[in-house]
Amino acid sequence: MDLFSSQKTILELPDAHITYVADFLKTDEAHELFEHLKHKTKWHHDDITLFGKTYKQPRLTALYAETNKTYTYSNVTMHPEPMSSELLSIKKKIEIITESEFNSVLLNLYRHGQDSNGWHADNEKELGTNPIIASLSLGAERVFHFKHRKIKTARHKLLLKNGSLLIMSGAMQHHWLHQIPKTQKPISERINLTFRNIY
C-alpha cells in the first residue's frame, strides 16, 4: 500500500507517528551534500552476526556524533567521529522541522541495488524509550517497507526520494519493523543519514 502523495504528510498509524517531507532539500542542495558525504565520510564495511552467521554488511556505514558514546547493533560496536560543519548544519535544519535535538547521526551508503538493510527496529537501549529518528535520503530513490509486529494487515511502503526527510516517532520502534530491501533494478548510489540521540 503506497501512502504518500503530497509534499508533506503526517500519518498516524497504530502505535506510531510518521512525518514525510518529500522536498526537504532542493535537488542541487541534496546533490552537493551527497557528493561531499560520499567522498569525505570515513566509511566502514563491518562484519555483522545474525542468527549465528557472520558476513559483511550489505552497505557501508559511519557514525558521527557530538558525544563519544558508542552505538552497538548486530554485534557491531561503532565508535563515533566528530561531526563536521556540514553535518552540524543539516542537523540544525532537521532539528528545526522536528522540534527535537539530536547528538548523533548514523550514515549508510547503498552502493547498488544489492545493498540493503533487513527487517529491524531502531530499539537499542542506547536510543532511549521512544526515540525520534529523522532519516534524510540523498541520491537514488529506494523503497522503504514497514510492517507492524502484531497487526498482520498493517504493511506499507514508501518511495524515499532524493532530498526527502522521514521522521519516525512515538512508540514506532517498539511495534513496527522497517527495511530497505534489495532490488534487481539497475540503481545508483544512495546515502541515508539517520539522526538520533545516543544516551
GROMACS .gro file of C-alpha atoms in nm:
model
  199
    1MET     CA    1   0.000   0.000   0.000
    2ASP     CA    2   0.150   0.336  -0.107
    3LEU     CA    3   0.065   0.609   0.140
    4PHE     CA    4   0.208   0.944   0.047
    5SER     CA    5   0.126   1.173  -0.243
    6SER     CA    6   0.160   1.527  -0.106
    7GLN     CA    7   0.483   1.714  -0.036
    8LYS     CA    8   0.441   1.687   0.340
    9THR     CA    9   0.233   1.420   0.506
   10ILE     CA   10   0.170   1.337   0.869
   11LEU     CA   11   0.048   0.983   0.918
   12GLU     CA   12  -0.095   0.843   1.239
   13LEU     CA   13  -0.053   0.466   1.243
   14PRO     CA   14  -0.139   0.221   1.519
   15ASP     CA   15   0.141   0.265   1.775
   16ALA     CA   16   0.338   0.505   1.557
   17HIS     CA   17   0.369   0.854   1.413
   18ILE     CA   18   0.534   0.927   1.077
   19THR     CA   19   0.604   1.256   0.901
   20TYR     CA   20   0.735   1.256   0.544
   21VAL     CA   21   0.869   1.573   0.380
   22ALA     CA   22   0.927   1.495   0.012
   23ASP     CA   23   1.116   1.816  -0.072
   24PHE     CA   24   1.310   1.884   0.247
   25LEU     CA   25   1.621   1.970   0.041
   26LYS     CA   26   1.627   2.117  -0.307
   27THR     CA   27   1.777   1.894  -0.577
   28ASP     CA   28   2.103   2.087  -0.613
   29GLU     CA   29   2.147   2.111  -0.235
   30ALA     CA   30   2.087   1.736  -0.198
   31HIS     CA   31   2.335   1.658  -0.478
   32GLU     CA   32   2.604   1.881  -0.327
   33LEU     CA   33   2.563   1.720   0.016
   34PHE     CA   34   2.565   1.370  -0.138
   35GLU     CA   35   2.894   1.433  -0.318
   36HIS     CA   36   3.054   1.581  -0.007
   37LEU     CA   37   2.948   1.292   0.216
   38LYS     CA   38   3.040   1.024  -0.036
   39HIS     CA   39   3.399   1.144  -0.056
   40LYS     CA   40   3.460   1.287   0.293
   41THR     CA   41   3.289   1.029   0.518
   42LYS     CA   42   3.506   0.766   0.688
   43TRP     CA   43   3.306   0.468   0.565
   44HIS     CA   44   3.329   0.124   0.729
   45HIS     CA   45   3.241  -0.218   0.590
   46ASP     CA   46   3.181  -0.415   0.909
   47ASP     CA   47   3.104  -0.779   0.971
   48ILE     CA   48   2.764  -0.841   1.130
   49THR     CA   49   2.632  -1.151   1.302
   50LEU     CA   50   2.270  -1.251   1.251
   51PHE     CA   51   2.119  -1.581   1.359
   52GLY     CA   52   2.464  -1.716   1.437
   53LYS     CA   53   2.616  -1.635   1.097
   54THR     CA   54   2.875  -1.364   1.030
   55TYR     CA   55   2.907  -1.180   0.700
   56LYS     CA   56   2.982  -0.838   0.555
   57GLN     CA   57   2.705  -0.582   0.589
   58PRO     CA   58   2.536  -0.520   0.252
   59ARG     CA   59   2.617  -0.147   0.273
   60LEU     CA   60   2.881   0.087   0.413
   61THR     CA   61   2.825   0.271   0.742
   62ALA     CA   62   2.966   0.553   0.954
   63LEU     CA   63   2.878   0.712   1.287
   64TYR     CA   64   2.931   1.080   1.369
   65ALA     CA   65   2.832   1.243   1.697
   66GLU     CA   66   2.872   1.531   1.938
   67THR     CA   67   2.945   1.278   2.213
   68ASN     CA   68   3.192   0.991   2.242
   69LYS     CA   69   2.923   0.732   2.316
   70THR     CA   70   2.939   0.413   2.111
   71TYR     CA   71   2.644   0.252   1.933
   72THR     CA   72   2.600  -0.126   1.910
   73TYR     CA   73   2.371  -0.331   1.686
   74SER     CA   74   2.401  -0.684   1.540
   75ASN     CA   75   2.720  -0.734   1.745
   76VAL     CA   76   2.882  -0.432   1.575
   77THR     CA   77   3.008  -0.156   1.803
   78MET     CA   78   3.053   0.176   1.625
   79HIS     CA   79   3.282   0.448   1.759
   80PRO     CA   80   3.180   0.798   1.651
   81GLU     CA   81   3.380   1.056   1.462
   82PRO     CA   82   3.327   1.427   1.543
   83MET     CA   83   3.055   1.593   1.338
   84SER     CA   84   3.174   1.811   1.051
   85SER     CA   85   3.039   2.160   0.986
   86GLU     CA   86   2.827   2.016   0.701
   87LEU     CA   87   2.667   1.757   0.931
   88LEU     CA   88   2.610   2.015   1.203
   89SER     CA   89   2.443   2.246   0.951
   90ILE     CA   90   2.199   1.985   0.819
   91LYS     CA   91   2.137   1.865   1.175
   92LYS     CA   92   2.028   2.216   1.273
   93LYS     CA   93   1.779   2.230   0.983
   94ILE     CA   94   1.635   1.894   1.081
   95GLU     CA   95   1.612   1.996   1.447
   96ILE     CA   96   1.403   2.299   1.346
   97ILE     CA   97   1.146   2.098   1.150
   98THR     CA   98   1.132   1.813   1.406
   99GLU     CA   99   1.138   2.043   1.710
  100SER     CA  100   1.385   1.795   1.859
  101GLU     CA  101   1.757   1.789   1.927
  102PHE     CA  102   1.995   1.516   1.812
  103ASN     CA  103   2.350   1.430   1.916
  104SER     CA  104   2.438   1.159   1.663
  105VAL     CA  105   2.393   1.055   1.301
  106LEU     CA  106   2.432   0.708   1.152
  107LEU     CA  107   2.512   0.715   0.779
  108ASN     CA  108   2.453   0.433   0.532
  109LEU     CA  109   2.592   0.416   0.178
  110TYR     CA  110   2.393   0.187  -0.051
  111ARG     CA  111   2.626   0.131  -0.347
  112HIS     CA  112   2.377  -0.051  -0.574
  113GLY     CA  113   2.051  -0.244  -0.567
  114GLN     CA  114   2.202  -0.542  -0.385
  115ASP     CA  115   2.294  -0.326  -0.087
  116SER     CA  116   2.012  -0.337   0.165
  117ASN     CA  117   1.902  -0.316   0.527
  118GLY     CA  118   1.692  -0.609   0.653
  119TRP     CA  119   1.387  -0.602   0.878
  120HIS     CA  120   1.474  -0.430   1.205
  121ALA     CA  121   1.368  -0.168   1.458
  122ASP     CA  122   1.582   0.111   1.599
  123ASN     CA  123   1.513  -0.007   1.953
  124GLU     CA  124   1.861  -0.041   2.102
  125LYS     CA  125   1.877   0.064   2.466
  126GLU     CA  126   2.122   0.345   2.382
  127LEU     CA  127   1.841   0.523   2.193
  128GLY     CA  128   1.603   0.561   2.487
  129THR     CA  129   1.239   0.458   2.530
  130ASN     CA  130   1.055   0.619   2.236
  131PRO     CA  131   1.330   0.752   2.009
  132ILE     CA  132   1.271   1.008   1.737
  133ILE     CA  133   1.459   0.903   1.422
  134ALA     CA  134   1.495   1.160   1.143
  135SER     CA  135   1.606   0.997   0.818
  136LEU     CA  136   1.740   1.207   0.529
  137SER     CA  137   1.772   1.042   0.184
  138LEU     CA  138   2.023   1.153  -0.078
  139GLY     CA  139   2.084   1.011  -0.424
  140ALA     CA  140   1.897   0.720  -0.578
  141GLU     CA  141   1.538   0.655  -0.472
  142ARG     CA  142   1.480   0.342  -0.266
  143VAL     CA  143   1.162   0.181  -0.134
  144PHE     CA  144   1.112   0.186   0.244
  145HIS     CA  145   0.896  -0.100   0.379
  146PHE     CA  146   0.743  -0.107   0.723
  147LYS     CA  147   0.515  -0.354   0.899
  148HIS     CA  148   0.350  -0.390   1.240
  149ARG     CA  149   0.481  -0.669   1.460
  150LYS     CA  150   0.131  -0.794   1.553
  151ILE     CA  151  -0.121  -0.641   1.312
  152LYS     CA  152  -0.057  -0.852   1.003
  153THR     CA  153  -0.258  -0.625   0.772
  154ALA     CA  154  -0.053  -0.318   0.872
  155ARG     CA  155   0.214  -0.328   0.599
  156HIS     CA  156   0.312  -0.023   0.398
  157LYS     CA  157   0.579   0.105   0.162
  158LEU     CA  158   0.711   0.447   0.069
  159LEU     CA  159   0.944   0.564  -0.208
  160LEU     CA  160   1.214   0.772  -0.039
  161LYS     CA  161   1.304   1.049  -0.282
  162ASN     CA  162   1.630   1.239  -0.317
  163GLY     CA  163   1.630   1.518  -0.057
  164SER     CA  164   1.336   1.378   0.139
  165LEU     CA  165   1.307   1.355   0.517
  166LEU     CA  166   1.127   1.076   0.701
  167ILE     CA  167   1.059   1.126   1.072
  168MET     CA  168   0.963   0.824   1.285
  169SER     CA  169   0.840   0.889   1.638
  170GLY     CA  170   0.602   0.775   1.908
  171ALA     CA  171   0.619   0.407   2.000
  172MET     CA  172   0.701   0.302   1.642
  173GLN     CA  173   1.031   0.132   1.722
  174HIS     CA  174   0.857  -0.095   1.972
  175HIS     CA  175   0.572  -0.204   1.748
  176TRP     CA  176   0.698  -0.177   1.389
  177LEU     CA  177   0.982  -0.318   1.179
  178HIS     CA  178   1.127  -0.148   0.871
  179GLN     CA  179   1.369  -0.232   0.590
  180ILE     CA  180   1.530  -0.120   0.265
  181PRO     CA  181   1.508  -0.438   0.053
  182LYS     CA  182   1.735  -0.547  -0.228
  183THR     CA  183   1.626  -0.471  -0.583
  184GLN     CA  184   1.721  -0.628  -0.915
  185LYS     CA  185   1.670  -0.295  -1.092
  186PRO     CA  186   1.983  -0.109  -1.205
  187ILE     CA  187   2.017   0.164  -0.944
  188SER     CA  188   2.281   0.418  -0.848
  189GLU     CA  189   2.419   0.510  -0.508
  190ARG     CA  190   2.214   0.634  -0.214
  191ILE     CA  191   2.325   0.788   0.115
  192ASN     CA  192   2.093   0.780   0.414
  193LEU     CA  193   2.151   0.987   0.729
  194THR     CA  194   1.956   0.885   1.038
  195PHE     CA  195   1.974   1.148   1.310
  196ARG     CA  196   1.913   1.018   1.661
  197ASN     CA  197   2.013   1.057   2.024
  198ILE     CA  198   2.253   0.811   2.182
  199TYR     CA  199   2.244   0.812   2.560
   0.00000   0.00000   0.00000
